Amino acid sequence: MTKNNILFAAAECAPFVKVGGLADVVGSLPKALKKLGVDVSVIIPFYESISIDEKDLDIIKRDVEVIFAGKIEKVDLYKTTLSNSDVQLILISNKKYFSGDPYSGDKTRFIFFSKAIIETADLMNFKTIHCHDWHTAIVPYLAKNIKTIFTIHNIAYQGVFDSETINLLIESNFSDEINCMELGIENSDIVTTVSPNYAKEILTPEFGFGLEKTLNKRKGSLFGIINGIDPDQFNPEKDKAIVQNYSFEKIDKKIINKESLQRECFDSVDLEIPLIGMVTRIADQKGFNLIEEALPELMRLKLQLVILGTGTEYYEKILTNTSNKYSDKMFVKTSFDDLLARKIYAGSDLFLMPSHFEPCGLGQMIAMSYGSLPIVREVGGLKDTVIPYDQKGATGFTFNEASSQALLKAVNTALDLFKEKSAWRKLQRDAMRRDFSWENSAKAYLNLYR
Ligand code: GLC
């Protein structure tokens, strides 16, 4: 049997199972690689929550043995394809370990997953395993005779286990606790992360989350490659979820989506009011402490705010309470709603991302494709993708300091420019014309594989 090429291993893959941006990357980058001729497959756990039509599902092999915690466990390997493609998606099925959602069970499930990945790669003759985030970061440590690449999507989640637990699970002899992400960084052939700027930032204590020293040792093998977005999925010209399709040439039509969004979220429609959207995890990382501080002032300004996301209860409450009090200015929905997300990208004038750190960020790229101008903090991939309004080819607004004052200053700058219709149009056009497709980044990965 000839050697298969690349096996993408991750905890999430859109549209089958998605919690965050990781899923979007794992569900779209392989398709771009395939277009370049790379033989790539994806492997994820077959969580109970995944539903796939039986006609789209084939069995690869039943009762594959995985040694875990000193016992023989069995998994079934299924396959299907990524949507609109012929990229093979392998699903590892085991009822005991993969019940519920990705992060509902005990996190030792990902050690089991990692052991099963090694068995599968061996069985199916893969040449390289491309691991993503801590859930598969122990694979490079466990793998023998196989090349590994490890991609960091979010260094804040590292997967730490005490030595007793891990020694039992993988029959090792660690004397201290282990950190999966650290093992991934140390043991993989190549380490990458999802933007050039973040690749620099994680070498510093401010952004390294304690792993900056480990990363500095691997500096020569660390690469930052910017994420792309799937142009079939996020395209205002084709998006079926929005009320009016439009392109940068027919940008005037975008306003119909604004009108409809205002109608859906507020009592009255006023197209002269700048509408700021957010589609986000409601977490500290995303800068909600800055928003909390800025809220009283934001509610005094001439603007409307539409926020969609789930996360920390504390912030969800503050946002919901404020939206109840200022129902003509602020709308909040704390659940997952892909349809509303798309309506926000299409219907908003501005898109806010005041993140404390942002490895890449996909929201700002989607927003720009839909002509909604991002207001972002200059960190990670946000800095790499948004050109500030006072520079040539500007596509949005940026601020540097992590403070509510800096955030408000950027918002005010944006609101001022909103009044200058022709300047605003130019920014929108330039934003919509930017190329956020995977093509260049897929080529960069291909180079690394070679
Ligand atoms: C994580 C990061 C985000 C990145 C995504 C995909 O969710 O927080 O910045 O865009 O992974 O790489």
PDB file of C-alpha atoms in Angstrom, residues 22-271:
ATOM      1  CA  LEU A  22     -10.888  25.769  15.056  1.00  0.00           C
ATOM      2  CA  ALA A  23     -13.795  23.951  13.400  1.00  0.00           C
ATOM      3  CA  ASP A  24     -13.897  26.402  10.491  1.00  0.00           C
ATOM      4  CA  VAL A  25     -10.209  25.965   9.815  1.00  0.00           C
ATOM      5  CA  VAL A  26     -10.308  22.166   9.996  1.00  0.00           C
ATOM      6  CA  GLY A  27     -13.409  22.126   7.775  1.00  0.00           C
ATOM      7  CA  SER A  28     -11.982  24.404   5.085  1.00  0.00           C
ATOM      8  CA  LEU A  29      -8.164  24.361   4.880  1.00  0.00           C
ATOM      9  CA  PRO A  30      -8.041  20.681   3.771  1.00  0.00           C
ATOM     10  CA  LYS A  31     -10.253  21.549   0.797  1.00  0.00           C
ATOM     11  CA  ALA A  32      -7.817  24.244  -0.300  1.00  0.00           C
ATOM     12  CA  LEU A  33      -4.921  21.806   0.139  1.00  0.00           C
ATOM     13  CA  LYS A  34      -6.730  19.224  -1.946  1.00  0.00           C
ATOM     14  CA  LYS A  35      -7.049  21.788  -4.740  1.00  0.00           C
ATOM     15  CA  LEU A  36      -3.262  22.076  -4.687  1.00  0.00           C
ATOM     16  CA  GLY A  37      -2.998  18.317  -5.129  1.00  0.00           C
ATOM     17  CA  VAL A  38      -2.286  17.383  -1.501  1.00  0.00           C
ATOM     18  CA  ASP A  39      -3.697  14.026  -0.444  1.00  0.00           C
ATOM     19  CA  VAL A  40      -5.285  15.056   2.835  1.00  0.00           C
ATOM     20  CA  SER A  41      -7.802  13.465   5.205  1.00  0.00           C
ATOM     21  CA  VAL A  42      -9.315  14.716   8.450  1.00  0.00           C
ATOM     22  CA  ILE A  43      -9.908  12.732  11.639  1.00  0.00           C
ATOM     23  CA  ILE A  44     -12.224  13.666  14.523  1.00  0.00           C
ATOM     24  CA  PRO A  45     -14.089  11.811  17.286  1.00  0.00           C
ATOM     25  CA  PHE A  46     -17.555  10.602  16.304  1.00  0.00           C
ATOM     26  CA  TYR A  47     -19.287  12.457  19.154  1.00  0.00           C
ATOM     27  CA  GLU A  48     -22.768  11.343  20.028  1.00  0.00           C
ATOM     28  CA  SER A  49     -23.958  14.844  19.046  1.00  0.00           C
ATOM     29  CA  ILE A  50     -22.806  14.468  15.414  1.00  0.00           C
ATOM     30  CA  SER A  51     -25.513  13.387  13.066  1.00  0.00           C
ATOM     31  CA  ILE A  52     -24.690  12.225   9.551  1.00  0.00           C
ATOM     32  CA  ASP A  53     -27.132  10.664   7.126  1.00  0.00           C
ATOM     33  CA  GLU A  54     -26.428   6.931   6.882  1.00  0.00           C
ATOM     34  CA  LYS A  55     -26.214   7.060   3.115  1.00  0.00           C
ATOM     35  CA  ASP A  56     -23.260   9.443   3.465  1.00  0.00           C
ATOM     36  CA  LEU A  57     -21.418   7.185   5.878  1.00  0.00           C
ATOM     37  CA  ASP A  58     -19.173   4.197   5.150  1.00  0.00           C
ATOM     38  CA  ILE A  59     -17.352   1.898   7.468  1.00  0.00           C
ATOM     39  CA  ILE A  60     -13.551   1.707   7.130  1.00  0.00           C
ATOM     40  CA  LYS A  61     -12.915  -0.881   9.813  1.00  0.00           C
ATOM     41  CA  ARG A  62     -14.618  -2.182  12.939  1.00  0.00           C
ATOM     42  CA  ASP A  63     -13.057  -3.194  16.236  1.00  0.00           C
ATOM     43  CA  VAL A  64      -9.716  -1.486  15.816  1.00  0.00           C
ATOM     44  CA  GLU A  65      -7.801  -2.081  19.035  1.00  0.00           C
ATOM     45  CA  VAL A  66      -6.478   0.826  21.075  1.00  0.00           C
ATOM     46  CA  ILE A  67      -4.486   0.199  24.242  1.00  0.00           C
ATOM     47  CA  PHE A  68      -5.594   2.709  26.848  1.00  0.00           C
ATOM     48  CA  ALA A  69      -5.094   2.691  30.607  1.00  0.00           C
ATOM     49  CA  GLY A  70      -3.543  -0.774  30.277  1.00  0.00           C
ATOM     50  CA  LYS A  71      -6.661  -2.247  28.672  1.00  0.00           C
ATOM     51  CA  ILE A  72      -7.695  -3.046  25.125  1.00  0.00           C
ATOM     52  CA  GLU A  73     -10.487  -0.727  23.964  1.00  0.00           C
ATOM     53  CA  LYS A  74     -12.129  -0.982  20.566  1.00  0.00           C
ATOM     54  CA  VAL A  75     -13.101   1.726  18.100  1.00  0.00           C
ATOM     55  CA  ASP A  76     -14.938   1.664  14.776  1.00  0.00           C
ATOM     56  CA  LEU A  77     -13.612   3.834  11.961  1.00  0.00           C
ATOM     57  CA  TYR A  78     -16.166   5.470   9.687  1.00  0.00           C
ATOM     58  CA  LYS A  79     -15.714   7.784   6.751  1.00  0.00           C
ATOM     59  CA  THR A  80     -17.612  10.481   4.938  1.00  0.00           C
ATOM     60  CA  THR A  81     -16.475  13.576   3.027  1.00  0.00           C
ATOM     61  CA  LEU A  82     -16.160  17.245   3.932  1.00  0.00           C
ATOM     62  CA  SER A  83     -19.058  19.242   2.505  1.00  0.00           C
ATOM     63  CA  ASN A  84     -18.796  20.102  -1.204  1.00  0.00           C
ATOM     64  CA  SER A  85     -15.549  18.212  -1.581  1.00  0.00           C
ATOM     65  CA  ASP A  86     -13.947  14.810  -1.867  1.00  0.00           C
ATOM     66  CA  VAL A  87     -11.758  15.288   1.203  1.00  0.00           C
ATOM     67  CA  GLN A  88     -12.086  12.188   3.356  1.00  0.00           C
ATOM     68  CA  LEU A  89     -13.345  12.723   6.914  1.00  0.00           C
ATOM     69  CA  ILE A  90     -12.563   9.828   9.257  1.00  0.00           C
ATOM     70  CA  LEU A  91     -14.698   9.498  12.383  1.00  0.00           C
ATOM     71  CA  ILE A  92     -13.538   7.470  15.354  1.00  0.00           C
ATOM     72  CA  SER A  93     -16.480   5.896  17.092  1.00  0.00           C
ATOM     73  CA  ASN A  94     -16.513   4.719  20.692  1.00  0.00           C
ATOM     74  CA  LYS A  95     -19.623   5.152  22.837  1.00  0.00           C
ATOM     75  CA  LYS A  96     -17.817   5.202  26.161  1.00  0.00           C
ATOM     76  CA  TYR A  97     -15.365   7.985  25.350  1.00  0.00           C
ATOM     77  CA  PHE A  98     -17.231  10.151  22.850  1.00  0.00           C
ATOM     78  CA  SER A  99     -20.652  10.717  24.382  1.00  0.00           C
ATOM     79  CA  GLY A 100     -22.336  14.146  24.160  1.00  0.00           C
ATOM     80  CA  ASP A 101     -20.526  17.200  22.819  1.00  0.00           C
ATOM     81  CA  PRO A 102     -16.783  17.779  22.312  1.00  0.00           C
ATOM     82  CA  TYR A 103     -16.187  19.372  25.679  1.00  0.00           C
ATOM     83  CA  SER A 104     -18.950  17.804  27.742  1.00  0.00           C
ATOM     84  CA  GLY A 105     -17.026  14.750  28.905  1.00  0.00           C
ATOM     85  CA  ASP A 106     -13.874  14.179  30.887  1.00  0.00           C
ATOM     86  CA  LYS A 107     -10.865  15.685  29.112  1.00  0.00           C
ATOM     87  CA  THR A 108      -9.017  12.331  29.230  1.00  0.00           C
ATOM     88  CA  ARG A 109     -11.197  11.523  26.182  1.00  0.00           C
ATOM     89  CA  PHE A 110      -8.674  13.467  24.097  1.00  0.00           C
ATOM     90  CA  ILE A 111      -5.801  11.284  25.295  1.00  0.00           C
ATOM     91  CA  PHE A 112      -7.871   8.299  24.177  1.00  0.00           C
ATOM     92  CA  PHE A 113      -8.570  10.084  20.885  1.00  0.00           C
ATOM     93  CA  SER A 114      -4.837  10.711  20.434  1.00  0.00           C
ATOM     94  CA  LYS A 115      -3.982   7.053  20.982  1.00  0.00           C
ATOM     95  CA  ALA A 116      -6.683   6.097  18.473  1.00  0.00           C
ATOM     96  CA  ILE A 117      -5.255   8.595  15.950  1.00  0.00           C
ATOM     97  CA  ILE A 118      -1.881   6.870  16.140  1.00  0.00           C
ATOM     98  CA  GLU A 119      -3.514   3.470  15.524  1.00  0.00           C
ATOM     99  CA  THR A 120      -5.490   4.829  12.580  1.00  0.00           C
ATOM    100  CA  ALA A 121      -2.491   6.556  11.018  1.00  0.00           C
ATOM    101  CA  ASP A 122      -0.585   3.310  11.282  1.00  0.00           C
ATOM    102  CA  LEU A 123      -3.405   1.217   9.894  1.00  0.00           C
ATOM    103  CA  MET A 124      -4.077   3.548   6.971  1.00  0.00           C
ATOM    104  CA  ASN A 125      -0.445   4.289   6.256  1.00  0.00           C
ATOM    105  CA  PHE A 126      -0.399   8.053   6.734  1.00  0.00           C
ATOM    106  CA  LYS A 127       2.932   9.799   6.296  1.00  0.00           C
ATOM    107  CA  THR A 128       2.326  12.965   8.315  1.00  0.00           C
ATOM    108  CA  ILE A 129      -0.086  13.895  11.098  1.00  0.00           C
ATOM    109  CA  HIS A 130      -1.058  17.540  11.297  1.00  0.00           C
ATOM    110  CA  CYS A 131      -2.276  18.102  14.879  1.00  0.00           C
ATOM    111  CA  HIS A 132      -4.388  21.054  16.009  1.00  0.00           C
ATOM    112  CA  ASP A 133      -4.536  22.490  19.531  1.00  0.00           C
ATOM    113  CA  TRP A 134      -4.010  20.708  22.849  1.00  0.00           C
ATOM    114  CA  HIS A 135      -6.583  17.971  22.185  1.00  0.00           C
ATOM    115  CA  THR A 136      -4.195  16.267  19.780  1.00  0.00           C
ATOM    116  CA  ALA A 137      -0.946  17.774  21.052  1.00  0.00           C
ATOM    117  CA  ILE A 138       0.218  14.584  22.726  1.00  0.00           C
ATOM    118  CA  VAL A 139       0.255  12.839  19.333  1.00  0.00           C
ATOM    119  CA  PRO A 140       3.747  14.133  18.399  1.00  0.00           C
ATOM    120  CA  TYR A 141       5.004  12.738  21.706  1.00  0.00           C
ATOM    121  CA  LEU A 142       3.344   9.358  21.149  1.00  0.00           C
ATOM    122  CA  ALA A 143       4.112   9.069  17.437  1.00  0.00           C
ATOM    123  CA  LYS A 144       6.998   6.950  16.244  1.00  0.00           C
ATOM    124  CA  ASN A 145       8.198   6.818  12.639  1.00  0.00           C
ATOM    125  CA  ILE A 146       5.741   9.413  11.496  1.00  0.00           C
ATOM    126  CA  LYS A 147       6.225  13.123  10.873  1.00  0.00           C
ATOM    127  CA  THR A 148       4.111  15.571  12.833  1.00  0.00           C
ATOM    128  CA  ILE A 149       3.106  19.198  12.521  1.00  0.00           C
ATOM    129  CA  PHE A 150       1.464  20.947  15.429  1.00  0.00           C
ATOM    130  CA  THR A 151      -0.703  24.046  14.949  1.00  0.00           C
ATOM    131  CA  ILE A 152      -1.583  26.331  17.839  1.00  0.00           C
ATOM    132  CA  HIS A 153      -5.022  27.920  17.501  1.00  0.00           C
ATOM    133  CA  ASN A 154      -5.319  29.024  21.084  1.00  0.00           C
ATOM    134  CA  ILE A 155      -2.482  28.748  23.562  1.00  0.00           C
ATOM    135  CA  ALA A 156      -4.718  29.586  26.519  1.00  0.00           C
ATOM    136  CA  TYR A 157      -6.049  26.015  26.583  1.00  0.00           C
ATOM    137  CA  GLN A 158      -3.158  23.642  27.218  1.00  0.00           C
ATOM    138  CA  GLY A 159      -4.475  20.320  28.566  1.00  0.00           C
ATOM    139  CA  VAL A 160      -2.690  19.730  31.860  1.00  0.00           C
ATOM    140  CA  PHE A 161      -2.789  16.292  33.560  1.00  0.00           C
ATOM    141  CA  ASP A 162      -1.223  15.170  36.806  1.00  0.00           C
ATOM    142  CA  SER A 163       1.501  12.547  36.441  1.00  0.00           C
ATOM    143  CA  GLU A 164      -0.513   9.789  38.097  1.00  0.00           C
ATOM    144  CA  THR A 165      -3.406  10.140  35.640  1.00  0.00           C
ATOM    145  CA  ILE A 166      -1.285  10.355  32.524  1.00  0.00           C
ATOM    146  CA  ASN A 167       1.047   7.525  33.560  1.00  0.00           C
ATOM    147  CA  LEU A 168      -1.975   5.304  34.001  1.00  0.00           C
ATOM    148  CA  LEU A 169      -3.512   6.268  30.654  1.00  0.00           C
ATOM    149  CA  ILE A 170      -0.502   5.968  28.381  1.00  0.00           C
ATOM    150  CA  GLU A 171       1.774   3.803  30.543  1.00  0.00           C
ATOM    151  CA  SER A 172       4.439   6.470  30.855  1.00  0.00           C
ATOM    152  CA  ASN A 173       6.777   7.463  33.694  1.00  0.00           C
ATOM    153  CA  PHE A 174       6.312  11.189  34.146  1.00  0.00           C
ATOM    154  CA  SER A 175       7.248  12.442  37.592  1.00  0.00           C
ATOM    155  CA  ASP A 176       5.572  15.857  37.185  1.00  0.00           C
ATOM    156  CA  GLU A 177       2.304  16.983  35.730  1.00  0.00           C
ATOM    157  CA  ILE A 178       2.285  17.140  31.956  1.00  0.00           C
ATOM    158  CA  ASN A 179       1.084  19.863  29.659  1.00  0.00           C
ATOM    159  CA  CYS A 180      -0.136  18.479  26.332  1.00  0.00           C
ATOM    160  CA  MET A 181       0.434  21.699  24.440  1.00  0.00           C
ATOM    161  CA  GLU A 182       4.008  21.877  25.713  1.00  0.00           C
ATOM    162  CA  LEU A 183       4.614  18.273  24.631  1.00  0.00           C
ATOM    163  CA  GLY A 184       3.259  19.148  21.193  1.00  0.00           C
ATOM    164  CA  ILE A 185       5.569  22.105  20.853  1.00  0.00           C
ATOM    165  CA  GLU A 186       8.601  20.109  21.985  1.00  0.00           C
ATOM    166  CA  ASN A 187       7.995  16.939  20.006  1.00  0.00           C
ATOM    167  CA  SER A 188       6.554  17.959  16.660  1.00  0.00           C
ATOM    168  CA  ASP A 189       8.764  18.412  13.605  1.00  0.00           C
ATOM    169  CA  ILE A 190       7.234  21.789  12.872  1.00  0.00           C
ATOM    170  CA  VAL A 191       5.132  24.155  14.987  1.00  0.00           C
ATOM    171  CA  THR A 192       2.799  26.654  13.387  1.00  0.00           C
ATOM    172  CA  THR A 193       0.245  29.153  14.546  1.00  0.00           C
ATOM    173  CA  VAL A 194      -2.514  30.989  12.763  1.00  0.00           C
ATOM    174  CA  SER A 195      -1.016  34.411  12.039  1.00  0.00           C
ATOM    175  CA  PRO A 196       2.500  35.847  11.598  1.00  0.00           C
ATOM    176  CA  ASN A 197       1.945  38.430  14.329  1.00  0.00           C
ATOM    177  CA  TYR A 198       0.720  35.863  16.860  1.00  0.00           C
ATOM    178  CA  ALA A 199       3.782  33.729  16.064  1.00  0.00           C
ATOM    179  CA  LYS A 200       5.881  36.637  17.356  1.00  0.00           C
ATOM    180  CA  GLU A 201       3.616  37.476  20.277  1.00  0.00           C
ATOM    181  CA  ILE A 202       3.624  33.982  21.805  1.00  0.00           C
ATOM    182  CA  LEU A 203       7.386  34.228  22.264  1.00  0.00           C
ATOM    183  CA  THR A 204       6.726  36.870  24.956  1.00  0.00           C
ATOM    184  CA  PRO A 205       5.431  36.435  28.537  1.00  0.00           C
ATOM    185  CA  GLU A 206       2.432  38.656  27.777  1.00  0.00           C
ATOM    186  CA  PHE A 207       1.016  36.244  25.198  1.00  0.00           C
ATOM    187  CA  GLY A 208       2.886  32.956  25.783  1.00  0.00           C
ATOM    188  CA  PHE A 209       0.708  31.773  28.704  1.00  0.00           C
ATOM    189  CA  GLY A 210       3.785  30.279  30.370  1.00  0.00           C
ATOM    190  CA  LEU A 211       4.995  28.472  27.234  1.00  0.00           C
ATOM    191  CA  GLU A 212       7.128  31.323  25.853  1.00  0.00           C
ATOM    192  CA  LYS A 213      10.393  29.656  26.918  1.00  0.00           C
ATOM    193  CA  THR A 214       9.456  26.350  25.309  1.00  0.00           C
ATOM    194  CA  LEU A 215       8.439  28.210  22.164  1.00  0.00           C
ATOM    195  CA  ASN A 216      11.646  30.234  22.050  1.00  0.00           C
ATOM    196  CA  LYS A 217      13.591  26.981  21.946  1.00  0.00           C
ATOM    197  CA  ARG A 218      11.621  25.998  18.842  1.00  0.00           C
ATOM    198  CA  LYS A 219      11.816  29.440  17.246  1.00  0.00           C
ATOM    199  CA  GLY A 220      13.626  28.118  14.164  1.00  0.00           C
ATOM    200  CA  SER A 221      10.761  25.712  13.461  1.00  0.00           C
ATOM    201  CA  LEU A 222       7.902  28.044  14.343  1.00  0.00           C
ATOM    202  CA  PHE A 223       5.841  29.557  11.518  1.00  0.00           C
ATOM    203  CA  GLY A 224       2.848  31.891  11.468  1.00  0.00           C
ATOM    204  CA  ILE A 225       0.414  31.287   8.618  1.00  0.00           C
ATOM    205  CA  ILE A 226      -2.720  33.365   8.428  1.00  0.00           C
ATOM    206  CA  ASN A 227      -6.077  31.581   8.304  1.00  0.00           C
ATOM    207  CA  GLY A 228      -8.418  32.018   5.401  1.00  0.00           C
ATOM    208  CA  ILE A 229     -12.174  31.795   5.163  1.00  0.00           C
ATOM    209  CA  ASP A 230     -14.174  29.537   2.901  1.00  0.00           C
ATOM    210  CA  PRO A 231     -15.387  31.719   0.010  1.00  0.00           C
ATOM    211  CA  ASP A 232     -18.218  29.239  -0.737  1.00  0.00           C
ATOM    212  CA  GLN A 233     -19.513  29.675   2.776  1.00  0.00           C
ATOM    213  CA  PHE A 234     -19.036  33.379   3.392  1.00  0.00           C
ATOM    214  CA  ASN A 235     -19.942  35.366   0.348  1.00  0.00           C
ATOM    215  CA  PRO A 236     -22.577  38.132   0.368  1.00  0.00           C
ATOM    216  CA  GLU A 237     -23.224  37.492  -3.324  1.00  0.00           C
ATOM    217  CA  LYS A 238     -24.360  33.918  -2.689  1.00  0.00           C
ATOM    218  CA  ASP A 239     -25.325  33.733   0.986  1.00  0.00           C
ATOM    219  CA  LYS A 240     -28.852  32.299   1.134  1.00  0.00           C
ATOM    220  CA  ALA A 241     -29.375  33.337   4.743  1.00  0.00           C
ATOM    221  CA  ILE A 242     -29.423  37.073   4.074  1.00  0.00           C
ATOM    222  CA  VAL A 243     -32.399  38.981   2.685  1.00  0.00           C
ATOM    223  CA  GLN A 244     -30.497  40.752  -0.089  1.00  0.00           C
ATOM    224  CA  ASN A 245     -27.383  39.516  -1.884  1.00  0.00           C
ATOM    225  CA  TYR A 246     -24.810  42.111  -2.932  1.00  0.00           C
ATOM    226  CA  SER A 247     -21.228  42.540  -4.075  1.00  0.00           C
ATOM    227  CA  PHE A 248     -18.678  45.346  -3.809  1.00  0.00           C
ATOM    228  CA  GLU A 249     -19.947  46.649  -7.133  1.00  0.00           C
ATOM    229  CA  LYS A 250     -23.528  46.734  -5.876  1.00  0.00           C
ATOM    230  CA  ILE A 251     -22.766  47.719  -2.329  1.00  0.00           C
ATOM    231  CA  ASP A 252     -25.760  50.071  -2.168  1.00  0.00           C
ATOM    232  CA  LYS A 253     -27.954  47.019  -1.769  1.00  0.00           C
ATOM    233  CA  LYS A 254     -26.316  46.123   1.532  1.00  0.00           C
ATOM    234  CA  ILE A 255     -28.599  48.628   3.256  1.00  0.00           C
ATOM    235  CA  ILE A 256     -31.610  46.357   2.680  1.00  0.00           C
ATOM    236  CA  ASN A 257     -29.966  43.891   5.044  1.00  0.00           C
ATOM    237  CA  LYS A 258     -29.451  46.646   7.594  1.00  0.00           C
ATOM    238  CA  GLU A 259     -33.075  47.603   7.433  1.00  0.00           C
ATOM    239  CA  SER A 260     -34.136  44.006   7.947  1.00  0.00           C
ATOM    240  CA  LEU A 261     -31.711  43.504  10.842  1.00  0.00           C
ATOM    241  CA  GLN A 262     -32.935  46.670  12.554  1.00  0.00           C
ATOM    242  CA  ARG A 263     -36.512  45.510  12.131  1.00  0.00           C
ATOM    243  CA  GLU A 264     -35.626  42.135  13.654  1.00  0.00           C
ATOM    244  CA  CYS A 265     -33.728  43.560  16.644  1.00  0.00           C
ATOM    245  CA  PHE A 266     -35.335  46.930  17.408  1.00  0.00           C
ATOM    246  CA  ASP A 267     -38.716  48.608  17.465  1.00  0.00           C
ATOM    247  CA  SER A 268     -38.006  51.119  14.745  1.00  0.00           C
ATOM    248  CA  VAL A 269     -35.792  51.475  11.690  1.00  0.00           C
ATOM    249  CA  ASP A 270     -33.386  54.386  11.234  1.00  0.00           C
ATOM    250  CA  LEU A 271     -30.741  53.791   8.608  1.00  0.00           C
TER     251      LEU A 271
END
